[in-house]
Structures are given as structure tokens and as C-alpha cells.
Coordinates of C-alpha atoms and ligand atoms in Angstrom, one line a residue:
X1 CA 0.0 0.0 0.0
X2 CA 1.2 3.4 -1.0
X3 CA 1.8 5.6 2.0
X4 CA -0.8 8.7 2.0
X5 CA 0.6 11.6 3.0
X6 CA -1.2 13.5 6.4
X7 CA -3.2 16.6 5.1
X8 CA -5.7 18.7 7.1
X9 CA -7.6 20.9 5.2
X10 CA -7.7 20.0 1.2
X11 CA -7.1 22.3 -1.2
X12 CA -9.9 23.4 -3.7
X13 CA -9.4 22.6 -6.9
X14 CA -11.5 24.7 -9.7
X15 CA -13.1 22.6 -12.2
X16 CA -12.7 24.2 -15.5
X17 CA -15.0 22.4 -18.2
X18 CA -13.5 23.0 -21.6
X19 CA -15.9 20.9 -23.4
X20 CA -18.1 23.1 -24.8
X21 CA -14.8 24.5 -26.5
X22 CA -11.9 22.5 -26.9
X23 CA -14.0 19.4 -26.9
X24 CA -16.4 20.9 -29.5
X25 CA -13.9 22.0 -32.2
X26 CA -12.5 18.4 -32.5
X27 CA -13.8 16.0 -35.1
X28 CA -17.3 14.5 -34.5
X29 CA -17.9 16.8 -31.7
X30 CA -19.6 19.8 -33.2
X31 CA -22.7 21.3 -31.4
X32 CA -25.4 23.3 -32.7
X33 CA -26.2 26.8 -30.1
X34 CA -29.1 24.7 -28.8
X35 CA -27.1 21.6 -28.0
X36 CA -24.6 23.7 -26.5
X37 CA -27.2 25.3 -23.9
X38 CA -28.5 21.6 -22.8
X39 CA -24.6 20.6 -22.1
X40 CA -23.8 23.7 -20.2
X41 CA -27.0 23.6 -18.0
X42 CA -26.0 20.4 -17.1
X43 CA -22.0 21.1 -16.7
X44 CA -24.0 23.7 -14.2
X45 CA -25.7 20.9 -12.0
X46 CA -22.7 18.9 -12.4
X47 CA -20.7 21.6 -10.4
X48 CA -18.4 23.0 -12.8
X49 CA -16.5 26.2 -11.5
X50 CA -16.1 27.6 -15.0
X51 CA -17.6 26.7 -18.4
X52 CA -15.7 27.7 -21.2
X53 CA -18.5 28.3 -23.8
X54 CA -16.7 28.9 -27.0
X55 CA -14.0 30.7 -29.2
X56 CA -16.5 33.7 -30.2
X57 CA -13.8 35.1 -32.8
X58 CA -14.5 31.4 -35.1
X59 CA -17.8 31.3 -35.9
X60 CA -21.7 33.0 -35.7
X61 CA -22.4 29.5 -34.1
X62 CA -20.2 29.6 -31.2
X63 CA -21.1 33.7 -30.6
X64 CA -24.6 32.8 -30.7
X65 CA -24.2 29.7 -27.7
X66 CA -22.0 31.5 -25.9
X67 CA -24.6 34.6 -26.3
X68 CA -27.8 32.0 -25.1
X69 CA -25.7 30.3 -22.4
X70 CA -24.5 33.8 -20.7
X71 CA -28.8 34.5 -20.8
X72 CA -29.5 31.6 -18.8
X73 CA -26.9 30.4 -16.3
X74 CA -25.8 32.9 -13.2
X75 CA -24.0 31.5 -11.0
X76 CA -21.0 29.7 -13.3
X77 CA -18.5 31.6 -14.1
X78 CA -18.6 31.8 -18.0
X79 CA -15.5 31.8 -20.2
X80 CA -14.6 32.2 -23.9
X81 CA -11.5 31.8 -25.9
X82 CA -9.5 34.7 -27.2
X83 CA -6.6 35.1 -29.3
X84 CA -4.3 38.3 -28.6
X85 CA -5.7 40.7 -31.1
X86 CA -8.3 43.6 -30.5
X87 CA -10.9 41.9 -32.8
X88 CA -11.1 38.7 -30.3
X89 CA -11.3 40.4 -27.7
X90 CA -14.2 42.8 -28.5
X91 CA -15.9 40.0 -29.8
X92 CA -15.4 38.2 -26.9
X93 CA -16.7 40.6 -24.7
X94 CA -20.1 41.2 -27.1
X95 CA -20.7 37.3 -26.5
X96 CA -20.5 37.8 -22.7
X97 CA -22.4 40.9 -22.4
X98 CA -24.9 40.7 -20.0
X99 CA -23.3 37.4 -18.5
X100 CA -23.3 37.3 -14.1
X101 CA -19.5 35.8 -14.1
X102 CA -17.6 36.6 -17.2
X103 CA -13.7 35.8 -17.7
X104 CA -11.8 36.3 -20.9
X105 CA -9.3 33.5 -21.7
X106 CA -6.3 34.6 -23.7
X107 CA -4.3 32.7 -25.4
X108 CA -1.3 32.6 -27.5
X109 CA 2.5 31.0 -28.0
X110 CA 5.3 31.0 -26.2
X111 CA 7.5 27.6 -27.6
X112 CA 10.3 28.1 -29.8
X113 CA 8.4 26.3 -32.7
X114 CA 5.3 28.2 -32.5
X115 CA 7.0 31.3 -32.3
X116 CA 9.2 30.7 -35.3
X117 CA 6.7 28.6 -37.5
X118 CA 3.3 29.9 -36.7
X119 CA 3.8 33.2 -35.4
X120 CA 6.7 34.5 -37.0
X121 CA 7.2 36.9 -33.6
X122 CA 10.2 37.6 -31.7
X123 CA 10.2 36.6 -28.0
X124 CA 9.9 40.7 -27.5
X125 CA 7.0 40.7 -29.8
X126 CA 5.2 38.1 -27.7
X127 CA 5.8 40.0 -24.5
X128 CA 3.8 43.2 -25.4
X129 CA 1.2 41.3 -27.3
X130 CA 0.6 39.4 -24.1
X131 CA 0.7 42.9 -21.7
X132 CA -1.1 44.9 -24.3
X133 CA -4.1 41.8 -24.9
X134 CA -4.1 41.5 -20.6
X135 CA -4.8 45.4 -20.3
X136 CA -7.6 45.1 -23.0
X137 CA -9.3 42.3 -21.9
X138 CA -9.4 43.9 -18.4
X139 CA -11.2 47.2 -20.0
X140 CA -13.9 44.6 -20.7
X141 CA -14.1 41.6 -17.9
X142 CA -12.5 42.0 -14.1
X143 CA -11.7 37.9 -14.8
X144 CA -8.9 37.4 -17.3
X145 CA -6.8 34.3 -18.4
X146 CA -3.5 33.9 -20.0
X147 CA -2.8 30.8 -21.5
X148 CA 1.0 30.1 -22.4
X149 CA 0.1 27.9 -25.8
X150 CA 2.9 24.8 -25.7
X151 CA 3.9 26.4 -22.3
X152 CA 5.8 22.5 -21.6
X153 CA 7.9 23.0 -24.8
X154 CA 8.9 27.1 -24.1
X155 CA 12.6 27.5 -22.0
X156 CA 12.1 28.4 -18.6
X157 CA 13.4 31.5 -18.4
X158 CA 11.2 33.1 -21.4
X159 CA 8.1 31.2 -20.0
X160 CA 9.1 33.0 -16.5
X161 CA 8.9 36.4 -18.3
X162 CA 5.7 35.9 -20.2
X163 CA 3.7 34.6 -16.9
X164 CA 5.4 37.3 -15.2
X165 CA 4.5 40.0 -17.7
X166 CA 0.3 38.0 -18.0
X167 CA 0.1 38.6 -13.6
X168 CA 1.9 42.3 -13.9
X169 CA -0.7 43.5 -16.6
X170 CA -4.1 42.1 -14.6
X171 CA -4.4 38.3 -15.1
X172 CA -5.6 36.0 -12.2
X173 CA -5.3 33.0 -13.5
X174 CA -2.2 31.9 -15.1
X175 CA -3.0 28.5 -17.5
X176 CA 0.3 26.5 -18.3
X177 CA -1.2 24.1 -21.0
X178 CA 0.7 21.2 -22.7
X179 CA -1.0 21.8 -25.8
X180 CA 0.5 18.5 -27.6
X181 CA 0.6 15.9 -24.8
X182 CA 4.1 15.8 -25.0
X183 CA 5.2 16.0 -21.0
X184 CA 5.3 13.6 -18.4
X185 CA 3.9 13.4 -14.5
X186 CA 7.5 14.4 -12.8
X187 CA 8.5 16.9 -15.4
X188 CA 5.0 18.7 -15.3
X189 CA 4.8 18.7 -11.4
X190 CA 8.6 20.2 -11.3
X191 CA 7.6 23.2 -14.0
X192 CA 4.4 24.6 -11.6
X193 CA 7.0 24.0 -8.6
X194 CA 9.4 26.5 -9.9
X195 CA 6.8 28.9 -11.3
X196 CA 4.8 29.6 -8.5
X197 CA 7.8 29.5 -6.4
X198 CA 9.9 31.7 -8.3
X199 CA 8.0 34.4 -11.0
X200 CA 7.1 37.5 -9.0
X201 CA 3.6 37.8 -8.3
X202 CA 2.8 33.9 -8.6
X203 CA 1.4 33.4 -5.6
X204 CA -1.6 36.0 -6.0
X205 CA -2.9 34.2 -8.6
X206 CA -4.3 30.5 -9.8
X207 CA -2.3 28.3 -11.8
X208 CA -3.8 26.2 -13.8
X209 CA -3.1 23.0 -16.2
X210 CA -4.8 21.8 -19.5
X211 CA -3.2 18.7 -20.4
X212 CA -4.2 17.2 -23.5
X213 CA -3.6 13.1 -24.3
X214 CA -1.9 12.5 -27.1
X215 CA 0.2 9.9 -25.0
X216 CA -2.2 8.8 -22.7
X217 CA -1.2 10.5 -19.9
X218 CA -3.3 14.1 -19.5
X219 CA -5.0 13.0 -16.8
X220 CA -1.7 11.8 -14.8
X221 CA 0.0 15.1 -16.1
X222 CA -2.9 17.1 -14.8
X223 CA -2.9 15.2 -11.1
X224 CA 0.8 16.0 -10.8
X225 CA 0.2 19.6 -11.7
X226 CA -1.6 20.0 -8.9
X227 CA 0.8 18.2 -6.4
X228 CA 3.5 20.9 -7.7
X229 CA 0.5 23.6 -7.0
X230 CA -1.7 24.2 -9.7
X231 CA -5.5 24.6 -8.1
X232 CA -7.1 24.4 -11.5
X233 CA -7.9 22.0 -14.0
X234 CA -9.5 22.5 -17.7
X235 CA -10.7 19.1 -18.4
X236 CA -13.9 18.3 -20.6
X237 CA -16.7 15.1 -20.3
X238 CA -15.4 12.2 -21.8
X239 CA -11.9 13.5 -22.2
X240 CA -13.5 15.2 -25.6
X241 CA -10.7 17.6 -27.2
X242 CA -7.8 18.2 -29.5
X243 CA -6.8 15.0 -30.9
X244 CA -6.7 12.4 -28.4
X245 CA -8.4 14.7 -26.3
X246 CA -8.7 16.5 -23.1
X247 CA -7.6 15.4 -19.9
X248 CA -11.6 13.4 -18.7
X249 CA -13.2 15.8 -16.0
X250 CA -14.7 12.3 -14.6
X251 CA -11.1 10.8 -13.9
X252 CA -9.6 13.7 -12.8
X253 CA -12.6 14.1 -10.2
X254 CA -12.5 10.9 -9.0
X255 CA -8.9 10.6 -8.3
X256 CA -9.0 13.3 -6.4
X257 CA -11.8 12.1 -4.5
X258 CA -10.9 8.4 -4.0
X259 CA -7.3 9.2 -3.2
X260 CA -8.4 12.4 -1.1
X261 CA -6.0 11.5 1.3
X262 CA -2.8 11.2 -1.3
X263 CA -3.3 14.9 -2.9
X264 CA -5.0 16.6 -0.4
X265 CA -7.1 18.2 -2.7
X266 CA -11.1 18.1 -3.6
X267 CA -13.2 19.7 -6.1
X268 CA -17.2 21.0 -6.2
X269 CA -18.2 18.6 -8.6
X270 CA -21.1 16.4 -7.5
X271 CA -19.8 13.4 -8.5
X272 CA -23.9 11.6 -8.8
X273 CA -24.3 13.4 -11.7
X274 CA -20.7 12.0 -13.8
X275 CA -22.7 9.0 -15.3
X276 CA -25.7 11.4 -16.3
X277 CA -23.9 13.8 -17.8
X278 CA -21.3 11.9 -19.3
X279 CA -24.3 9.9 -21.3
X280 CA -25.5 13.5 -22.3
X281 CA -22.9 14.3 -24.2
X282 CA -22.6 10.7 -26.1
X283 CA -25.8 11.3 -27.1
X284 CA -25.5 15.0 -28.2
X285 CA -22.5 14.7 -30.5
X286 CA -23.2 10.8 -31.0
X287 CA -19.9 9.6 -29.8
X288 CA -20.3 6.7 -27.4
X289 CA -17.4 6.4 -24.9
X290 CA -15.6 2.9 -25.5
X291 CA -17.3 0.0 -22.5
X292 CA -13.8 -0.1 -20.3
X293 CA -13.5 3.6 -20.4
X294 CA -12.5 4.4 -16.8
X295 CA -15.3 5.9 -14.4
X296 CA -18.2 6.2 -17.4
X297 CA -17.4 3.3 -19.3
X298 CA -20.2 0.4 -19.4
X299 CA -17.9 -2.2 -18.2
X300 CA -16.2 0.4 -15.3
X301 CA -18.0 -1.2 -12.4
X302 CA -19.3 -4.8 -14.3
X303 CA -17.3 -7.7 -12.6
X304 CA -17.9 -11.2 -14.8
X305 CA -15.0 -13.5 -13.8
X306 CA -16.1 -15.9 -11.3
X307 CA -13.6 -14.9 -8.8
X308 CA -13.9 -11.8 -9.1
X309 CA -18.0 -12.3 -8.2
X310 CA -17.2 -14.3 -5.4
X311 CA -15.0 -11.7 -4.0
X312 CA -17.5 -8.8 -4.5
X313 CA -20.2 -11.1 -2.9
X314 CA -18.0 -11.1 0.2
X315 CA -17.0 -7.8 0.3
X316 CA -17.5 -4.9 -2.7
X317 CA -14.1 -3.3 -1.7
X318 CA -12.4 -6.2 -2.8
X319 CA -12.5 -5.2 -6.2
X320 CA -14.0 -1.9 -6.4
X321 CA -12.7 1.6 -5.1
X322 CA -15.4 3.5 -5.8
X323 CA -19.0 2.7 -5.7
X324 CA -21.1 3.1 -8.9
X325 CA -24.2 5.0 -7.4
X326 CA -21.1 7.8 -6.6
X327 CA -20.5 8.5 -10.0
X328 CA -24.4 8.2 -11.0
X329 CA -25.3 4.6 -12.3
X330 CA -28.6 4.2 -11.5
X331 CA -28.9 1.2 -9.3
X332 CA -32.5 0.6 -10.3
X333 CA -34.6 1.3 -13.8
X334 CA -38.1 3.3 -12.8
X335 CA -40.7 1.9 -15.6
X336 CA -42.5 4.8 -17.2
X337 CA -46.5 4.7 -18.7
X338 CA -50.0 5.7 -18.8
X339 CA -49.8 6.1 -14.8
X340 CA -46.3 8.2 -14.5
X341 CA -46.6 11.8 -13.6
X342 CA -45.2 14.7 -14.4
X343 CA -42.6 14.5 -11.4
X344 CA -41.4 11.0 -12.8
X345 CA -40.7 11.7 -15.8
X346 CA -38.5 15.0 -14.9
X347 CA -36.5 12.8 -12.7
X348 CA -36.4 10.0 -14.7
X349 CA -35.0 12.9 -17.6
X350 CA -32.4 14.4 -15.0
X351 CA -30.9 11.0 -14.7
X352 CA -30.4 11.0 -18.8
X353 CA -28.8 14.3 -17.8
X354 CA -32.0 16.6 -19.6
X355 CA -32.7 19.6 -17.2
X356 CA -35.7 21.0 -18.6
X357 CA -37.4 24.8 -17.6
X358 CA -40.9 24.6 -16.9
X359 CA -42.2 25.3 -20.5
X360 CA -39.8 23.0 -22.3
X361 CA -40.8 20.7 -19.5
X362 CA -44.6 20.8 -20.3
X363 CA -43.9 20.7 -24.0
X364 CA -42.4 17.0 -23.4
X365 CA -44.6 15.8 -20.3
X366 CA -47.2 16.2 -23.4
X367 CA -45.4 14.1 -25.8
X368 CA -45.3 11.7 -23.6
X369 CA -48.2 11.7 -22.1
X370 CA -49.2 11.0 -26.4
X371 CA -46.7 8.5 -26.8
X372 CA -48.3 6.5 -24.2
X373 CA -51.6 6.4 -25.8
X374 CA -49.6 4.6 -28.5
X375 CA -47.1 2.1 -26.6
X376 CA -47.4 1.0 -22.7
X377 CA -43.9 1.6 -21.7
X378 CA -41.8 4.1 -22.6
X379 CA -38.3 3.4 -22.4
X380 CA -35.3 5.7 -22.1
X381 CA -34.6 5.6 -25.6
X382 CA -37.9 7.0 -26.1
X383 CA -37.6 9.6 -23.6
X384 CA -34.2 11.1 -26.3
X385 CA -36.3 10.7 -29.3
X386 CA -38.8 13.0 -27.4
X387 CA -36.1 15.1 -26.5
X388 CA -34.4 15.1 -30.0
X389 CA -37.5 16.1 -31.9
X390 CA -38.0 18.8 -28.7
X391 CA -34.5 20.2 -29.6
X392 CA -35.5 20.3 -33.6
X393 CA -38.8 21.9 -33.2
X394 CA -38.0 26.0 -33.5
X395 CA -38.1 25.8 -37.5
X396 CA -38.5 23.2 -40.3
X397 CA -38.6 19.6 -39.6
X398 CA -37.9 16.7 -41.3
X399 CA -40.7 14.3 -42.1
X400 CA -40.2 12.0 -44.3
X401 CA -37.8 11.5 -47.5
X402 CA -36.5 9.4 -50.6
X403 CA -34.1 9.5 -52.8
X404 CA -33.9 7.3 -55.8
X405 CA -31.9 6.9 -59.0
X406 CA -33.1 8.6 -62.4
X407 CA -30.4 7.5 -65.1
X408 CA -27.1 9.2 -64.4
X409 CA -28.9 11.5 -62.1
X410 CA -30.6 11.4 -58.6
X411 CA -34.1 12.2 -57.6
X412 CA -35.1 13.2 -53.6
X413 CA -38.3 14.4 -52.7
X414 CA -38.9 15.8 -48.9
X415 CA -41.6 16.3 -46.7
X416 CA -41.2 18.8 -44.0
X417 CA -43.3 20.4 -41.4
X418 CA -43.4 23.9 -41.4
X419 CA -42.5 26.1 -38.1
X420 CA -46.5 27.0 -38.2
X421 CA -46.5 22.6 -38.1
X422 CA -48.1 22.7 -41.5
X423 CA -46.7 20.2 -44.6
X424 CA -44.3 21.1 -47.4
X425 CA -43.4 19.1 -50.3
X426 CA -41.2 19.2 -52.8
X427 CA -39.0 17.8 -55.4
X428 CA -35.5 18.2 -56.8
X429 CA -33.0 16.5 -58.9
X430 CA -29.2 16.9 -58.9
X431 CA -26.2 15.4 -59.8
X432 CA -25.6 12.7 -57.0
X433 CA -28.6 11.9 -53.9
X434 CA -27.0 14.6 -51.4
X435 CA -27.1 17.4 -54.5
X436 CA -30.8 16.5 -55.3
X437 CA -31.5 16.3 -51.5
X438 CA -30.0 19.5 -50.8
X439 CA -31.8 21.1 -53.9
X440 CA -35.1 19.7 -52.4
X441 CA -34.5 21.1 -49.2
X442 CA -33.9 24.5 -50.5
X443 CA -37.5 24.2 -52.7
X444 CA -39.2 23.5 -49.7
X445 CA -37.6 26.4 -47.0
X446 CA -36.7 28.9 -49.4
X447 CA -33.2 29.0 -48.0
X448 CA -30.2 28.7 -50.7
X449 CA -27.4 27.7 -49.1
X450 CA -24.1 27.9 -50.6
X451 CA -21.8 25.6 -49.1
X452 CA -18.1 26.0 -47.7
X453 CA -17.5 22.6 -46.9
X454 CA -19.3 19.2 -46.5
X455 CA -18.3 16.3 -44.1
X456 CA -20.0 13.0 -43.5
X457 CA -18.2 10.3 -41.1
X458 CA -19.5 7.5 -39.1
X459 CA -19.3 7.1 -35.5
X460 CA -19.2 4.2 -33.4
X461 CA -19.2 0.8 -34.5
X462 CA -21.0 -2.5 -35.7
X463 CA -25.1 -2.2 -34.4
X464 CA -24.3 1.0 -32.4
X465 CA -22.4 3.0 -35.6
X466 CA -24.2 6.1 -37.0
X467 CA -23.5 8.6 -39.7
X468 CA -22.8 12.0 -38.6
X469 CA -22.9 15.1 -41.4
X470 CA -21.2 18.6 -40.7
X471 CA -21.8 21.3 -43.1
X472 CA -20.8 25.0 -43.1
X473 CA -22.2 28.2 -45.2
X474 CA -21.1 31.4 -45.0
X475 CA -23.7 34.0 -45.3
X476 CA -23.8 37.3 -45.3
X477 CA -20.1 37.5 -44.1
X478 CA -21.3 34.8 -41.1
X479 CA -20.1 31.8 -40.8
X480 CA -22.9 28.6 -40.1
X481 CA -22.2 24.9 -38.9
X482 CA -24.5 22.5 -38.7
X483 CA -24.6 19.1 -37.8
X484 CA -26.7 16.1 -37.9
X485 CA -26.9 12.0 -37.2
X486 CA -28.7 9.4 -38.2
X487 CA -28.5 6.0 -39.0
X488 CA -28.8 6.7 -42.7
X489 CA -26.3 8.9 -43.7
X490 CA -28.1 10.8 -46.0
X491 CA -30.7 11.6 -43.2
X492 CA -27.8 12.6 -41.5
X493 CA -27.0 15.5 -44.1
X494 CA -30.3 16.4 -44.4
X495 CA -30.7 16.9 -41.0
X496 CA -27.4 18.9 -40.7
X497 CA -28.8 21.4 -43.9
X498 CA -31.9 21.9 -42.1
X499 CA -29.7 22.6 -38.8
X500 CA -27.4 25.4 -40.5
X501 CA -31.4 26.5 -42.4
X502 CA -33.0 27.1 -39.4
X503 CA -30.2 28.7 -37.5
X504 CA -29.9 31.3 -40.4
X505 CA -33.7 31.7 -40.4
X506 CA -34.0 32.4 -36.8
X507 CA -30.8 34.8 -37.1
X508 CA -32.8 36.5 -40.1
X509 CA -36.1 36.9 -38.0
X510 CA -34.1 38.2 -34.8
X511 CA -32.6 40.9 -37.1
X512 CA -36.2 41.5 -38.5
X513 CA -37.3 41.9 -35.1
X514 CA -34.7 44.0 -33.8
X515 CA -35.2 46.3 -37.1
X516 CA -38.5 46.8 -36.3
X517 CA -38.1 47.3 -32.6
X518 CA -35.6 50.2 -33.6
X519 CA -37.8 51.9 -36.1
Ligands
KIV601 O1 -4.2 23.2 -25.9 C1 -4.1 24.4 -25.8 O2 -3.0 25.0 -25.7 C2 -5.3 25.2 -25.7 C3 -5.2 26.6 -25.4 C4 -6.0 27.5 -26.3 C5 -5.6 26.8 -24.0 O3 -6.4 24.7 -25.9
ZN602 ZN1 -6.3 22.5 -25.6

């Protein structure tokens, strides 16, 4: 047994959820604005610290979530990605107006290789863009970040300076991120050691880590980061991110908690509500975590080897160190019908990790109270498809479709339901079924989209696997994402045009509005 080491009062760490951010802008992750708001009001009742909501520089789509999230949730602080330049960061601070908690993250890089390669900037150069960005973002938001980009592969002594120059300027939290997974546990630990113990004005402020795992090791890198003093994390569900990911909020949590004693350190997070919101986000961005994946994984707490069962019949500690209903599996399945009330089904929602408001709430108690004149149970999978089509239902929807072969060409012909809930058909042809589909789509909303780029991939495997479709449109100087998955891929890409149509319809009515409201 490893020896603990005696601590009285643990340490706080902050939980900083970057999964709405780095975790969105990697492949098969993408989130519509709506999606976004469901994750971050349950990131909320997970007990995040911080939520980093978007890079609101990148896109319309990530402006517009970070713009609906900052409406809604008070008492998390709210974060969004900047780079050093004065565009960012006034865009940055539009997205957050009105937000309770508000912090500007700053970025940019101090390694050799970025500096040379990517920047083309001296290390001077870096120095005043980092005090000039610091000052600016402090005209906006009391709560600024500096994040050293590839701060494990920067020499010491420039790293020193640029923190140094980040605290004198007005940041208060100082983010040391090992942007390519590159370090290792005793090298990571020693770096925070020396920085908070030797740059002037460390100890006024946070330090923080944001290990990514292109080695496997961000979540060890980011435990040793705090035993040499960091006191926050940026981790994201699922370990979502960059690459191989983020460090996984759930694994970082839970070692702090099971080994409380080692590091002396604890977090906020209510750890019932890891499973739940873990099986959000697979759900949202259709990426099922693998079945031994630590914590969330299906096979985490399932023991099948005989003497493994006799053991846990004996005593559970004998092969488990945490216990399942800690992290949120539900230890028992509540059958929904005809008889369930409203209360059931909210909590039997919470557990899938959906926390509704009252209207959206009585929209879906509805449905379901329909669907149960049609089936007697209604099972969890149900429950989503409610949600999904709950989630779909500002704008056009799809019906039904087909798409068949006429000679060289392709036919598709769509049914949709209008946002007043009446029918629209229509009929197109095109060069190849997504051309004919698309041209069908665009008969039937009125919406011509133009399209930048065009992505279809599948996700997950054998009976699970689905098809997921990205698209993106730039209109009227804006850029749109949308995103959609199905089992049929070409569902998938119709869903994703209707996602980027709608988005640019209701962006066109809440300019109408606004027009009107100003005349
Ligand atoms: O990995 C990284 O360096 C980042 C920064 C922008 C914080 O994501
Ligand atoms: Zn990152």
C-alpha cells in the first residue's frame, strides 16, 4: 500500500470544463447553439467552477451559444477563448455581455516552434502582445486568463517572463497548457513547482493545467500539476478535445476524491451526476465512450470472472474503489407509462442528464403523455427521441424523404413540417442523392445555401455506428455549422442542412425583429 501523505484541510481545486470548447472544435464533436445550452446547464448541475463556452472570434455559431448560455446560467462563471488581437477580444466581450460571471481567456505561443513557424514573432513581440491583450481584456471583464500555448515546450526563463508580464498586466489566472501531450507526470509537477515558487507575483494568482492526451497521460500530467501547486484544471466530459483529447473531467474528479488523502485536494463537482452527464454528451454529439473507459465506461463497475463475483459477494471493496451510485449509475430502472406523472418523468430525464425549464418541460410531459396512448412503456430511448425532436422543433422539420436513381442522375423528394407545423413538399434532382437532396431542401424552405465545406463520417461501431454530417455556409459575411446524425447517412446531411437553415432563419427573423423594434 502506498503511503498517503497527512493533510488537514484540502485544497480546492476549480473545475474548469472546456468541453463546450476545446471538446467541440474536435472532429465529431460539433454542437449546434441549442445543443450547447442543454450541455452547459447540465456542466452547471454537475458543479463545474467555470464553463468555457466557445471561441466567439471562429464562428456565428459559437457567438450565438456563448450569447444563449450567458442569458441563462448565473451562477457559473462563463469563459470564452480569445486570441491576442483587439478583434477577439471585443468580440469576446459582445458574446459575454450581459453574463453574471464573465472571464476572458487569452491565449497565444510562447514555444520556440510556434513562435518561429506559426507566429513569426520575436520573443519581444510576444511580450507586449501578451501585456497589451491582458490590459484590454481587463477594459472589458475583471476575470482574465493567459494561457502560455505549448507552455511544456517554451525554455524556462522566457516562460518565467511571459507569466510574469500575463500577472503584472491584470491576469488571475495563469494557465500552463501542454498543448500536444508531449510532457510527463514528474517533469509537469517540477515546472508549476518552480513557477509559482519563483515568478514574481505567482502566488496572487491560480495556476492552472490543460493537459491534452496524445500519450495517454493528460489525466496523470494534470494530477501531478496540482501536487506541484496548480488549483485548476481544464478538463472536458469524456476527455473530448484536441486529438486524443482532453484530460476526462470524470477521472480527474474521481482521483482526487478516491485518493483524497494522497493529494490533499477536492473539487465542487457532485460526483452523482458524472454517469448522467457523461451519457448526455454521447448522445448529443453521438460519440459513445468505449465499454472499459475508466469511471463512465459500461464495463467500469461490471465484474464477470467468477472470482472476481465471489469476492465482491463477500466484500464490494475487494475489487472496487469507488461505488457506482457515486458517480451516477442508476442502481435501479423506474418503468415509465400511462400512470407516471409529471414528477417521474423529470427525474427520470435528470438521470439521462436533460434539465428541462418549466415550458420546455410541459412541451415534453405532453409528448409523452401521447406517446403513451400509443405504446405502454416508454423506455429511455424513447424519452431522447422526445427530446431530439424537442430540440428540432424551432423551425422546419424533417418528415419524411426518398431519394432514388433517375439514369445518371438522382431524384429526392422531402416532406417537411413547417415552423407554423403545416406540410411542405417538394422535389428536386441533382447530380448525385445529397445534390438532389439539398436542392429539395432548399425548394421546400426557401433557403439557398451555398456551401463551404461538406463532411459525412460514421461514429461508433457494428449495431451502435451512426453517420454524422457537418456542413458549413457562409452567409452574409457569417459563418454557419450545422450538424446532424442518423442511421442513414443521408438523413444525417439532411438533417445537418436543415440545422445550419433554421439557425440562419431564426438569425434573419431576430434581425427582422430588432429592425422593427428600432424603427
Ligand atoms: O491546448 C491548448 O493549448 C489550448 C489553449 C488554447 C488553452 O487549448
Ligand atoms: Zn487544448
Amino acid at each position: 500500500m502506498p503511503v498517503a501523505t497527512p493533510v488537514q484541510v484540502p485544497a480546492q481545486v476549480r473545475i474548469f470544463d472546456t468541453t463546450l470548447r476545446d471538446g467541440e472544435q474536435s472532429p465529431g464533436c460539433s454542437m449546434s447553439p441549442s445543443q450547447k445550452l442543454v450541455m452547459a446547464r447540465a456542466l452547471s448541475e454537475l458543479g463545474v467552477d467555470v464553463i468555457e463556452t466557445g471561441f466567439p472570434a471562429s464562428s456565428q455559431s459559437d457567438r450565438e451559444a456563448a450569447r444563449l448560455i450567458a442569458a441563462e446560467l448565473r451562477d457559473t462563471t462563463l469563459c470564452v477563448l480569445s486570441r491576442c488581437l483587439p478583434a477577439d477580444i471585443e468580440a469576446s466581450a459582445r458574446a459575454l455581455a450581459g453574463s453574471a460571471k464573465p472571464r476572458i481567456h487569452l491565449f497565444l505561443s510562447t514555444s520556440p516552434l510556434h513562435r518561429e513557424h506559426k507566429l513569426r514573432m520575436s520573443r519581444g513581440q510576444v511580450l507586449d502582445a501578451v501585456a497589451r491583450s491582458v490590459v484590454a481584456a481587463r477594459g472589458f471583464v475583471d476575470d482574465v486568463e493567459f494561457s502560455a500555448e505549448d507552455a511544456l515546450r517554451t525554455e524556462e526563463d522566457f516562460l518565467a517572463e511571459v507569466i510574469a508580464a500575463a500577472i503584472a498586466s491584470g491576469a488571475a489566472t495563469i494557465n500552463l497548457p501542454d498543448t500536444v501531450g508531449y510532457t510527463t507526470p514528474t517533469e509537469i509537477r517540477g515546472l508549476f513547482e518552480r513557477m509559482i515558487a519563483n515568478v514574481p507575483g505567482a502566488r496572487d494568482v491560480v495556476f492552472s493545467t490543460h493537459c491534452h492526451n496524445d500519450l495517454g497521460l493528460a489525466v496523470a500530467n494534470s494530477l501531478a500539476a496540482i501536487e506541484g501547486g496548480a488549483r485548476q484544471v481544464e478538463c472536458s466530459i469524456n476527455g473530448i478535445g484536441e486529438r486524443a483529447g482532453n484530460a476526462a473531467l470524470e477521472e480527474v474528479v474521481m482521483g482526487l476524491k478516491v485518493r483524497g488523502a494522497y493529494f490533499g485536494a477536492d473539487t465542487s463537482i457532485d460526483t452523482s451526476r458524472i454517469v448522467p452527464t457523461s451519457q448526455l454528451l454521447q448522445r448529443l454529439v453521438g460519440m459513445p465512450v468505449q465499454r472499459n473507459k475508466a469511471v463512465v465506461g459500461a464495463n467500469a463497475f461490471a465484474h464477470e470472472a467468477g472470482i472476481h463475483q465471489h469476492g465482491m459477494l463477500r466484500h464490494r471493496g475487494t475489487y472496487e474503489i469507488m461505488r457506482p451510485e457515486d458517480v451516477g449509475w442508476p442502481s435501479s430502472q423506474m418503468v415509465l407509462g400511462r400512470h407516471s406523472g409529471r414528477a417521474a418523468v423529470e427525474q427520470r430525464l435528470r438521470a439521462l442528464g436533460y434539465l428541462l425549464e418549466e415550458p420546455e418541460l410541459d412541451l415534453v410531459f405532453a409528448s409523452f403523455k401521447a406517446l403513451c396512448e400509443k405504446q405502454r412503456v416508454v423506455h429511455d430511448k424513447d424519452l431522447q427521441t422526445l427530446m431530439q425532436d424537442g430540440a428540432d422543433s424551432e423551425g422546419y422539420r424533417l418528415s419524411s424523404m426518398t431519394v432514388s436513381d433517375v439514369g445518371q442522375r438522382a431524384r429526392a423528394t422531402v416532406e417537411l413540417s413547417d415552423p407554423e407545423g403545416d406540410r411542405v413538399f417538394e422535389t428536386a434532382e441533382g447530380d448525385g442523392p445529397v445534390d438532389a437532396l439539398f436542392g429539395a431542401l432548399a425548394l421546400a424552405t426557401g433557403v439557398d445555401l451555398t456551401l463551404e465545406s461538406y463532411q459525412v463520417h460514421s461514429v461508433g461501431l457494428g449495431a451502435d455506428a451512426r453517420g454524422e454530417a457537418n456542413l458549413s455556409v457562409r452567409y452574409a459575411g457569417e459563418e454557419y455549422e450545422g450538424t446532424g446524425t442518423s442511421k442513414d447517412i443521408i438523413e444525417a446531411s439532411a438533417l445537418a442542412w436543415l440545422d445550419v437553415a433554421n439557425r440562419l432563419l431564426r438569425a434573419r427573423d431576430g434581425a427582422k425583429k430588432s429592425e422593427l423594434a428600432e424603427a
